[in-house]
Amino acid sequence: MAAGRNAALRGGGSGGAPLSAHGGAALPGRGHGARGPSAAGGGAAPPARGRSPHRGRSPHRVVDVVAGPDAYRDLPRLLAVAESGQQAANVLLSLDETYADILPVQTSAGGTTAFVSIMRGCDNMCSYCIVPFTRGRERSRPIASILQEVKMLSDQGVKEVTLLGQNVNSFRDLSEVQFQSVAAPGLSRGFSTVYKAKPGGLRFSHLLDQVSRIDPEMRIRFTSPHPKDFPDEVLQLIQERHNICKQLHLPAQSGSTRVLEAMRRGYTREAYLELVHHVRDSIPGVSLSSDFIAGFCGETEEDHLQTVSLLREVRYNVGFLFAYSMRQKTRAHHRLQDDVPTDVKKRRLEQLIATFREEAARANAALVGQAQLVLVEGPSKRSASELCGRNDGNIKVIFPDAELEDAAEHGAPGRAQPGDYVMVKVTSASSQTLRGVPLCRTSLSRAAASH
């Protein structure tokens, strides 16, 4: 996903600002004469430990039911309690809820892209991150339910699916008994975790393999991964399958080993760079994106400059950069001091953004003159005479809306529609966008065969 497409996922928990707030909203109470209970739910945040969700409110009832994101199965009981005149609440986080038996409804007909949640929660306990406390520990959906949803999307004409999870590549399906004793895969070289290795279950490589077989004309992406969970079988699969995008998100957060240790990321700068080199050797032409936090607790000017140098050395195609914002309940909140002044955070963030844009412009400039396969998403927001889509590396590509030959047919030329694949020759590039001229309409399989 480009910045806008990723914001909802990554905004929900790390430690950068700005961040999205909780998704739930309270509805006004209906009073004693109302026919039914009012509710607050969906993304409602659990109250602080030991505090009633109604504490401090006026005697007039505000809501009848408070339901957390994992309480949907308990709604009949909660509503029954509310109907009896009492207030009802369940904001507990489940240890195993994955919403596996709820298939989402596509509200936009003819959409070309979709997102499929494959797991919830996170076990990494990075010191800046609130996710383990708001989303709970890691639990994964059964592979069968994921494949069912992806097949449904393929039947609806969706051409690109992004597999979602807060730590997507640590996926571990424990639903099938015969795989309970499978050994845990090794971590990326030089990486460690705060928890013991977890044996058993079907892993991300198996899921990625099965998902990519459903529809050869459907692109597959995934986000957001942790760099520790990239075994060679995953990298090899990405390299081999023409419909798994050659684009990886490798969130670094900082270029300083000292800051990474304070963040409890489980790797050094050197280990991260070794992984980057290994990924690029394994997947030629791969597009890389990353997350960075400016001004984390105790970050010195030297630490900051090491992050600047990492941005220059790796030269990412896409970046998500934020100033650090302390979150309650996190380890950083309890153990560290948010001691970098706001104006310093702002200056450092601006330097990181400027450096990223400079290097991304250079990386994208290398694509000028090349032909890129673009999945058309629709008209450009700035011009009705142009179309917009994304290449395999998830970079936005804009090109004229013109009559095009179809590489597979010899009929009359036609205009590209959302969901079509178009080969575009890149003529110019910026840090965020490619521009080009369309060559022909084609298919994902045909473009891979001719590459």
GROMACS .gro file of N, CA and C in nm, residues 176-316:
model
  423
  176GLU      N    1  -0.519  -2.719   1.255
  176GLU     CA    2  -0.509  -2.858   1.207
  176GLU      C    3  -0.414  -2.937   1.296
  177VAL      N    4  -0.467  -3.043   1.356
  177VAL     CA    5  -0.395  -3.119   1.458
  177VAL      C    6  -0.266  -3.179   1.405
  178GLN      N    7  -0.264  -3.224   1.279
  178GLN     CA    8  -0.146  -3.294   1.228
  178GLN      C    9  -0.023  -3.205   1.215
  179PHE      N   10  -0.041  -3.073   1.229
  179PHE     CA   11   0.073  -2.982   1.218
  179PHE      C   12   0.113  -2.921   1.352
  180GLN      N   13   0.059  -2.974   1.461
  180GLN     CA   14   0.084  -2.916   1.593
  180GLN      C   15   0.229  -2.929   1.637
  181SER      N   16   0.302  -3.027   1.587
  181SER     CA   17   0.439  -3.051   1.634
  181SER      C   18   0.547  -3.006   1.537
  182VAL      N   19   0.509  -2.934   1.433
  182VAL     CA   20   0.607  -2.886   1.335
  182VAL      C   21   0.704  -2.789   1.402
  183ALA      N   22   0.833  -2.802   1.370
  183ALA     CA   23   0.935  -2.716   1.430
  183ALA      C   24   0.915  -2.571   1.387
  184ALA      N   25   0.951  -2.478   1.475
  184ALA     CA   26   0.941  -2.336   1.444
  184ALA      C   27   1.048  -2.297   1.343
  185PRO      N   28   1.014  -2.213   1.246
  185PRO     CA   29   1.116  -2.167   1.150
  185PRO      C   30   1.218  -2.078   1.219
  186GLY      N   31   1.338  -2.072   1.164
  186GLY     CA   32   1.440  -1.986   1.221
  186GLY      C   33   1.415  -1.840   1.193
  187LEU      N   34   1.470  -1.754   1.278
  187LEU     CA   35   1.459  -1.610   1.258
  187LEU      C   36   1.561  -1.563   1.156
  188SER      N   37   1.539  -1.445   1.102
  188SER     CA   38   1.639  -1.383   1.017
  188SER      C   39   1.770  -1.373   1.095
  189ARG      N   40   1.882  -1.388   1.025
  189ARG     CA   41   2.013  -1.392   1.091
  189ARG      C   42   2.040  -1.265   1.170
  190GLY      N   43   2.079  -1.282   1.298
  190GLY     CA   44   2.110  -1.169   1.384
  190GLY      C   45   1.991  -1.110   1.454
  191PHE      N   46   1.872  -1.173   1.442
  191PHE     CA   47   1.751  -1.123   1.504
  191PHE      C   48   1.712  -1.209   1.623
  192SER      N   49   1.642  -1.148   1.720
  192SER     CA   50   1.599  -1.221   1.839
  192SER      C   51   1.460  -1.173   1.879
  193THR      N   52   1.397  -1.246   1.974
  193THR     CA   53   1.265  -1.209   2.023
  193THR      C   54   1.266  -1.208   2.175
  194VAL      N   55   1.162  -1.148   2.233
  194VAL     CA   56   1.148  -1.147   2.378
  194VAL      C   57   1.074  -1.272   2.425
  195TYR      N   58   1.028  -1.354   2.331
  195TYR     CA   59   0.955  -1.476   2.366
  195TYR      C   60   1.025  -1.598   2.306
  196LYS      N   61   0.995  -1.715   2.359
  196LYS     CA   62   1.054  -1.839   2.310
  196LYS      C   63   0.993  -1.876   2.175
  197ALA      N   64   1.072  -1.951   2.096
  197ALA     CA   65   1.022  -1.997   1.967
  197ALA      C   66   0.896  -2.081   1.986
  198LYS      N   67   0.800  -2.065   1.894
  198LYS     CA   68   0.672  -2.134   1.906
  198LYS      C   69   0.661  -2.244   1.801
  199PRO      N   70   0.676  -2.368   1.843
  199PRO     CA   71   0.663  -2.478   1.747
  199PRO      C   72   0.517  -2.503   1.712
  200GLY      N   73   0.496  -2.573   1.600
  200GLY     CA   74   0.362  -2.613   1.561
  200GLY      C   75   0.291  -2.513   1.473
  201GLY      N   76   0.201  -2.567   1.390
  201GLY     CA   77   0.117  -2.481   1.307
  201GLY      C   78   0.167  -2.464   1.165
  202LEU      N   79   0.075  -2.426   1.079
  202LEU     CA   80   0.109  -2.393   0.940
  202LEU      C   81   0.153  -2.247   0.935
  203ARG      N   82   0.265  -2.223   0.869
  203ARG     CA   83   0.328  -2.091   0.873
  203ARG      C   84   0.294  -2.006   0.751
  204PHE      N   85   0.349  -1.885   0.752
  204PHE     CA   86   0.316  -1.786   0.650
  204PHE      C   87   0.355  -1.835   0.510
  205SER      N   88   0.467  -1.906   0.497
  205SER     CA   89   0.508  -1.953   0.365
  205SER      C   90   0.403  -2.046   0.305
  206HIS      N   91   0.342  -2.131   0.388
  206HIS     CA   92   0.237  -2.221   0.339
  206HIS      C   93   0.115  -2.141   0.295
  207LEU      N   94   0.075  -2.044   0.375
  207LEU     CA   95  -0.040  -1.960   0.340
  207LEU      C   96  -0.014  -1.885   0.210
  208LEU      N   97   0.104  -1.823   0.198
  208LEU     CA   98   0.136  -1.745   0.078
  208LEU      C   99   0.135  -1.833  -0.045
  209ASP      N  100   0.186  -1.954  -0.032
  209ASP     CA  101   0.186  -2.049  -0.142
  209ASP      C  102   0.043  -2.079  -0.187
  210GLN      N  103  -0.045  -2.109  -0.091
  210GLN     CA  104  -0.182  -2.146  -0.125
  210GLN      C  105  -0.261  -2.028  -0.181
  211VAL      N  106  -0.245  -1.910  -0.122
  211VAL     CA  107  -0.317  -1.792  -0.170
  211VAL      C  108  -0.276  -1.758  -0.313
  212SER      N  109  -0.148  -1.769  -0.344
  212SER     CA  110  -0.099  -1.732  -0.477
  212SER      C  111  -0.147  -1.828  -0.586
  213ARG      N  112  -0.194  -1.946  -0.548
  213ARG     CA  113  -0.242  -2.044  -0.646
  213ARG      C  114  -0.389  -2.025  -0.683
  214ILE      N  115  -0.461  -1.942  -0.610
  214ILE     CA  116  -0.605  -1.929  -0.632
  214ILE      C  117  -0.637  -1.866  -0.767
  215ASP      N  118  -0.567  -1.759  -0.801
  215ASP     CA  119  -0.597  -1.687  -0.925
  215ASP      C  120  -0.466  -1.629  -0.980
  216PRO      N  121  -0.417  -1.682  -1.093
  216PRO     CA  122  -0.290  -1.632  -1.149
  216PRO      C  123  -0.297  -1.488  -1.198
  217GLU      N  124  -0.420  -1.433  -1.207
  217GLU     CA  125  -0.435  -1.294  -1.251
  217GLU      C  126  -0.459  -1.199  -1.134
  218MET      N  127  -0.443  -1.248  -1.011
  218MET     CA  128  -0.462  -1.165  -0.893
  218MET      C  129  -0.327  -1.141  -0.825
  219ARG      N  130  -0.293  -1.014  -0.809
  219ARG     CA  131  -0.171  -0.979  -0.736
  219ARG      C  132  -0.189  -1.004  -0.586
  220ILE      N  133  -0.081  -1.047  -0.521
  220ILE     CA  134  -0.082  -1.070  -0.377
  220ILE      C  135   0.024  -0.982  -0.311
  221ARG      N  136  -0.018  -0.906  -0.209
  221ARG     CA  137   0.074  -0.831  -0.125
  221ARG      C  138   0.049  -0.869   0.020
  222PHE      N  139   0.136  -0.824   0.110
  222PHE     CA  140   0.110  -0.845   0.253
  222PHE      C  141   0.178  -0.735   0.334
  223THR      N  142   0.116  -0.700   0.444
  223THR     CA  143   0.170  -0.599   0.535
  223THR      C  144   0.093  -0.607   0.668
  224SER      N  145   0.152  -0.573   0.780
  224SER     CA  146   0.285  -0.522   0.798
  224SER      C  147   0.370  -0.633   0.862
  225PRO      N  148   0.483  -0.665   0.805
  225PRO     CA  149   0.567  -0.771   0.859
  225PRO      C  150   0.667  -0.719   0.962
  226HIS      N  151   0.729  -0.811   1.035
  226HIS     CA  152   0.844  -0.778   1.118
  226HIS      C  153   0.967  -0.836   1.047
  227PRO      N  154   1.077  -0.763   1.039
  227PRO     CA  155   1.193  -0.812   0.963
  227PRO      C  156   1.254  -0.941   1.017
  228LYS      N  157   1.220  -0.979   1.140
  228LYS     CA  158   1.278  -1.104   1.195
  228LYS      C  159   1.220  -1.228   1.128
  229ASP      N  160   1.101  -1.217   1.065
  229ASP     CA  161   1.028  -1.333   1.016
  229ASP      C  162   1.033  -1.345   0.864
  230PHE      N  163   1.152  -1.348   0.808
  230PHE     CA  164   1.167  -1.365   0.664
  230PHE      C  165   1.257  -1.485   0.633
  231PRO      N  166   1.207  -1.608   0.656
  231PRO     CA  167   1.286  -1.725   0.621
  231PRO      C  168   1.306  -1.733   0.471
  232ASP      N  169   1.407  -1.808   0.428
  232ASP     CA  170   1.439  -1.816   0.286
  232ASP      C  171   1.324  -1.870   0.202
  233GLU      N  172   1.241  -1.960   0.260
  233GLU     CA  173   1.132  -2.014   0.180
  233GLU      C  174   1.030  -1.907   0.142
  234VAL      N  175   1.013  -1.805   0.225
  234VAL     CA  176   0.923  -1.694   0.190
  234VAL      C  177   0.985  -1.610   0.078
  235LEU      N  178   1.111  -1.578   0.091
  235LEU     CA  179   1.178  -1.498  -0.012
  235LEU      C  180   1.181  -1.573  -0.145
  236GLN      N  181   1.206  -1.703  -0.141
  236GLN     CA  182   1.210  -1.782  -0.264
  236GLN      C  183   1.073  -1.786  -0.331
  237LEU      N  184   0.968  -1.798  -0.251
  237LEU     CA  185   0.832  -1.801  -0.304
  237LEU      C  186   0.798  -1.669  -0.373
  238ILE      N  187   0.836  -1.558  -0.311
  238ILE     CA  188   0.811  -1.427  -0.370
  238ILE      C  189   0.883  -1.414  -0.504
  239GLN      N  190   1.005  -1.463  -0.508
  239GLN     CA  191   1.083  -1.454  -0.631
  239GLN      C  192   1.025  -1.542  -0.743
  240GLU      N  193   0.970  -1.657  -0.706
  240GLU     CA  194   0.924  -1.754  -0.805
  240GLU      C  195   0.785  -1.723  -0.861
  241ARG      N  196   0.693  -1.677  -0.777
  241ARG     CA  197   0.554  -1.660  -0.820
  241ARG      C  198   0.532  -1.524  -0.886
  242HIS      N  199   0.483  -1.527  -1.008
  242HIS     CA  200   0.467  -1.402  -1.083
  242HIS      C  201   0.359  -1.312  -1.023
  243ASN      N  202   0.265  -1.368  -0.945
  243ASN     CA  203   0.158  -1.285  -0.892
  243ASN      C  204   0.179  -1.243  -0.746
  244ILE      N  205   0.291  -1.281  -0.686
  244ILE     CA  206   0.328  -1.224  -0.555
  244ILE      C  207   0.418  -1.104  -0.582
  245CYS      N  208   0.374  -0.988  -0.540
  245CYS     CA  209   0.446  -0.864  -0.574
  245CYS      C  210   0.587  -0.863  -0.516
  246LYS      N  211   0.679  -0.815  -0.597
  246LYS     CA  212   0.820  -0.805  -0.556
  246LYS      C  213   0.839  -0.674  -0.479
  247GLN      N  214   0.770  -0.667  -0.369
  247GLN     CA  215   0.770  -0.547  -0.284
  247GLN      C  216   0.759  -0.591  -0.139
  248LEU      N  217   0.853  -0.546  -0.056
  248LEU     CA  218   0.854  -0.585   0.085
  248LEU      C  219   0.860  -0.462   0.174
  249HIS      N  220   0.787  -0.471   0.284
  249HIS     CA  221   0.794  -0.368   0.386
  249HIS      C  222   0.887  -0.418   0.495
  250LEU      N  223   0.996  -0.346   0.518
  250LEU     CA  224   1.094  -0.383   0.620
  250LEU      C  225   1.106  -0.270   0.723
  251PRO      N  226   1.016  -0.265   0.820
  251PRO     CA  227   1.017  -0.153   0.915
  251PRO      C  228   1.143  -0.151   1.000
  252ALA      N  229   1.221  -0.046   0.984
  252ALA     CA  230   1.348  -0.034   1.059
  252ALA      C  231   1.328   0.040   1.191
  253GLN      N  232   1.250   0.146   1.190
  253GLN     CA  233   1.220   0.233   1.305
  253GLN      C  234   1.335   0.327   1.341
  254SER      N  235   1.458   0.280   1.332
  254SER     CA  236   1.575   0.365   1.362
  254SER      C  237   1.698   0.306   1.295
  255GLY      N  238   1.795   0.390   1.270
  255GLY     CA  239   1.922   0.343   1.215
  255GLY      C  240   2.030   0.328   1.320
  256SER      N  241   1.995   0.351   1.446
  256SER     CA  242   2.091   0.346   1.557
  256SER      C  243   2.071   0.218   1.638
  257THR      N  244   2.176   0.140   1.653
  257THR     CA  245   2.167   0.017   1.733
  257THR      C  246   2.128   0.048   1.877
  258ARG      N  247   2.177   0.158   1.930
  258ARG     CA  248   2.145   0.194   2.067
  258ARG      C  249   1.996   0.223   2.083
  259VAL      N  250   1.938   0.296   1.989
  259VAL     CA  251   1.795   0.326   1.994
  259VAL      C  252   1.713   0.200   1.969
  260LEU      N  253   1.757   0.116   1.876
  260LEU     CA  254   1.687  -0.009   1.848
  260LEU      C  255   1.680  -0.097   1.972
  261GLU      N  256   1.787  -0.095   2.051
  261GLU     CA  257   1.787  -0.172   2.176
  261GLU      C  258   1.685  -0.114   2.274
  262ALA      N  259   1.679   0.019   2.283
  262ALA     CA  260   1.581   0.082   2.371
  262ALA      C  261   1.439   0.055   2.325
  263MET      N  262   1.421   0.041   2.194
  263MET     CA  263   1.290   0.010   2.138
  263MET      C  264   1.254  -0.138   2.153
  264ARG      N  265   1.350  -0.221   2.190
  264ARG     CA  266   1.332  -0.366   2.200
  264ARG      C  267   1.293  -0.427   2.066
  265ARG      N  268   1.364  -0.386   1.962
  265ARG     CA  269   1.333  -0.435   1.828
  265ARG      C  270   1.394  -0.572   1.800
  266GLY      N  271   1.497  -0.612   1.874
  266GLY     CA  272   1.551  -0.746   1.856
  266GLY      C  273   1.654  -0.759   1.745
  267TYR      N  274   1.714  -0.647   1.703
  267TYR     CA  275   1.820  -0.653   1.601
  267TYR      C  276   1.906  -0.528   1.609
  268THR      N  277   2.022  -0.537   1.547
  268THR     CA  278   2.113  -0.424   1.538
  268THR      C  279   2.102  -0.362   1.398
  269ARG      N  280   2.164  -0.247   1.382
  269ARG     CA  281   2.170  -0.185   1.249
  269ARG      C  282   2.236  -0.280   1.150
  270GLU      N  283   2.343  -0.345   1.196
  270GLU     CA  284   2.419  -0.434   1.107
  270GLU      C  285   2.335  -0.553   1.062
  271ALA      N  286   2.258  -0.612   1.156
  271ALA     CA  287   2.173  -0.726   1.121
  271ALA      C  288   2.064  -0.684   1.023
  272TYR      N  289   2.010  -0.566   1.043
  272TYR     CA  290   1.906  -0.516   0.952
  272TYR      C  291   1.962  -0.498   0.811
  273LEU      N  292   2.079  -0.437   0.801
  273LEU     CA  293   2.140  -0.416   0.669
  273LEU      C  294   2.176  -0.549   0.603
  274GLU      N  295   2.219  -0.646   0.682
  274GLU     CA  296   2.249  -0.777   0.626
  274GLU      C  297   2.121  -0.839   0.566
  275LEU      N  298   2.007  -0.821   0.635
  275LEU     CA  299   1.881  -0.870   0.582
  275LEU      C  300   1.844  -0.799   0.452
  276VAL      N  301   1.862  -0.667   0.447
  276VAL     CA  302   1.833  -0.591   0.325
  276VAL      C  303   1.913  -0.646   0.207
  277HIS      N  304   2.043  -0.669   0.229
  277HIS     CA  305   2.128  -0.722   0.121
  277HIS      C  306   2.081  -0.861   0.079
  278HIS      N  307   2.043  -0.944   0.177
  278HIS     CA  308   1.998  -1.079   0.146
  278HIS      C  309   1.867  -1.076   0.067
  279VAL      N  310   1.775  -0.986   0.105
  279VAL     CA  311   1.649  -0.972   0.032
  279VAL      C  312   1.675  -0.930  -0.112
  280ARG      N  313   1.763  -0.834  -0.132
  280ARG     CA  314   1.790  -0.786  -0.268
  280ARG      C  315   1.863  -0.890  -0.351
  281ASP      N  316   1.945  -0.971  -0.289
  281ASP     CA  317   2.009  -1.080  -0.362
  281ASP      C  318   1.908  -1.188  -0.400
  282SER      N  319   1.810  -1.213  -0.311
  282SER     CA  320   1.712  -1.318  -0.333
  282SER      C  321   1.602  -1.278  -0.430
  283ILE      N  322   1.566  -1.148  -0.431
  283ILE     CA  323   1.457  -1.098  -0.515
  283ILE      C  324   1.507  -0.979  -0.596
  284PRO      N  325   1.571  -1.003  -0.709
  284PRO     CA  326   1.624  -0.892  -0.790
  284PRO      C  327   1.515  -0.792  -0.826
  285GLY      N  328   1.548  -0.663  -0.811
  285GLY     CA  329   1.454  -0.558  -0.845
  285GLY      C  330   1.346  -0.533  -0.743
  286VAL      N  331   1.359  -0.591  -0.624
  286VAL     CA  332   1.256  -0.575  -0.522
  286VAL      C  333   1.242  -0.428  -0.481
  287SER      N  334   1.119  -0.387  -0.455
  287SER     CA  335   1.091  -0.253  -0.403
  287SER      C  336   1.078  -0.262  -0.251
  288LEU      N  337   1.143  -0.170  -0.180
  288LEU     CA  338   1.144  -0.174  -0.034
  288LEU      C  339   1.076  -0.050   0.025
  289SER      N  340   1.002  -0.072   0.133
  289SER     CA  341   0.945   0.038   0.210
  289SER      C  342   0.979   0.017   0.356
  290SER      N  343   0.960   0.121   0.438
  290SER     CA  344   0.998   0.109   0.579
  290SER      C  345   0.924   0.211   0.664
  291ASP      N  346   0.929   0.190   0.797
  291ASP     CA  347   0.877   0.283   0.897
  291ASP      C  348   0.994   0.340   0.976
  292PHE      N  349   0.983   0.468   1.013
  292PHE     CA  350   1.084   0.530   1.099
  292PHE      C  351   1.016   0.621   1.200
  293ILE      N  352   1.072   0.624   1.321
  293ILE     CA  353   1.024   0.711   1.427
  293ILE      C  354   1.136   0.810   1.461
  294ALA      N  355   1.104   0.937   1.455
  294ALA     CA  356   1.201   1.042   1.488
  294ALA      C  357   1.183   1.085   1.633
  295GLY      N  358   1.294   1.098   1.706
  295GLY     CA  359   1.289   1.153   1.841
  295GLY      C  360   1.242   1.057   1.948
  296PHE      N  361   1.276   0.927   1.935
  296PHE     CA  362   1.240   0.833   2.041
  296PHE      C  363   1.317   0.866   2.168
  297CYS      N  364   1.269   0.811   2.279
  297CYS     CA  365   1.328   0.839   2.410
  297CYS      C  366   1.480   0.823   2.409
  298GLY      N  367   1.550   0.928   2.451
  298GLY     CA  368   1.695   0.921   2.462
  298GLY      C  369   1.770   0.934   2.332
  299GLU      N  370   1.702   0.957   2.221
  299GLU     CA  371   1.770   0.967   2.092
  299GLU      C  372   1.860   1.092   2.089
  300THR      N  373   1.988   1.071   2.060
  300THR     CA  374   2.083   1.181   2.049
  300THR      C  375   2.093   1.226   1.903
  301GLU      N  376   2.165   1.333   1.882
  301GLU     CA  377   2.185   1.381   1.745
  301GLU      C  378   2.262   1.278   1.663
  302GLU      N  379   2.357   1.210   1.727
  302GLU     CA  380   2.432   1.105   1.657
  302GLU      C  381   2.341   0.989   1.618
  303ASP      N  382   2.251   0.950   1.709
  303ASP     CA  383   2.154   0.845   1.676
  303ASP      C  384   2.071   0.887   1.555
  304HIS      N  385   2.025   1.010   1.555
  304HIS     CA  386   1.944   1.062   1.445
  304HIS      C  387   2.020   1.057   1.314
  305LEU      N  388   2.146   1.097   1.316
  305LEU     CA  389   2.225   1.098   1.193
  305LEU      C  390   2.249   0.957   1.141
  306GLN      N  391   2.252   0.858   1.231
  306GLN     CA  392   2.264   0.719   1.186
  306GLN      C  393   2.138   0.675   1.112
  307THR      N  394   2.023   0.727   1.155
  307THR     CA  395   1.900   0.697   1.082
  307THR      C  396   1.902   0.764   0.945
  308VAL      N  397   1.950   0.887   0.939
  308VAL     CA  398   1.963   0.955   0.811
  308VAL      C  399   2.052   0.873   0.717
  309SER      N  400   2.163   0.823   0.769
  309SER     CA  401   2.255   0.747   0.684
  309SER      C  402   2.195   0.614   0.640
  310LEU      N  403   2.110   0.553   0.725
  310LEU     CA  404   2.043   0.429   0.684
  310LEU      C  405   1.947   0.455   0.569
  311LEU      N  406   1.875   0.566   0.576
  311LEU     CA  407   1.786   0.603   0.466
  311LEU      C  408   1.864   0.618   0.335
  312ARG      N  409   1.981   0.677   0.344
  312ARG     CA  410   2.062   0.696   0.224
  312ARG      C  411   2.119   0.563   0.174
  313GLU      N  412   2.162   0.478   0.266
  313GLU     CA  413   2.226   0.353   0.226
  313GLU      C  414   2.127   0.256   0.163
  314VAL      N  415   2.006   0.246   0.219
  314VAL     CA  416   1.908   0.150   0.169
  314VAL      C  417   1.833   0.204   0.048
  315ARG      N  418   1.800   0.333   0.049
  315ARG     CA  419   1.727   0.398  -0.060
  315ARG      C  420   1.592   0.330  -0.083
  316TYR      N  421   1.499   0.356   0.008
  316TYR     CA  422   1.366   0.297   0.002
  316TYR      C  423   1.282   0.362  -0.108
   0.00000   0.00000   0.00000
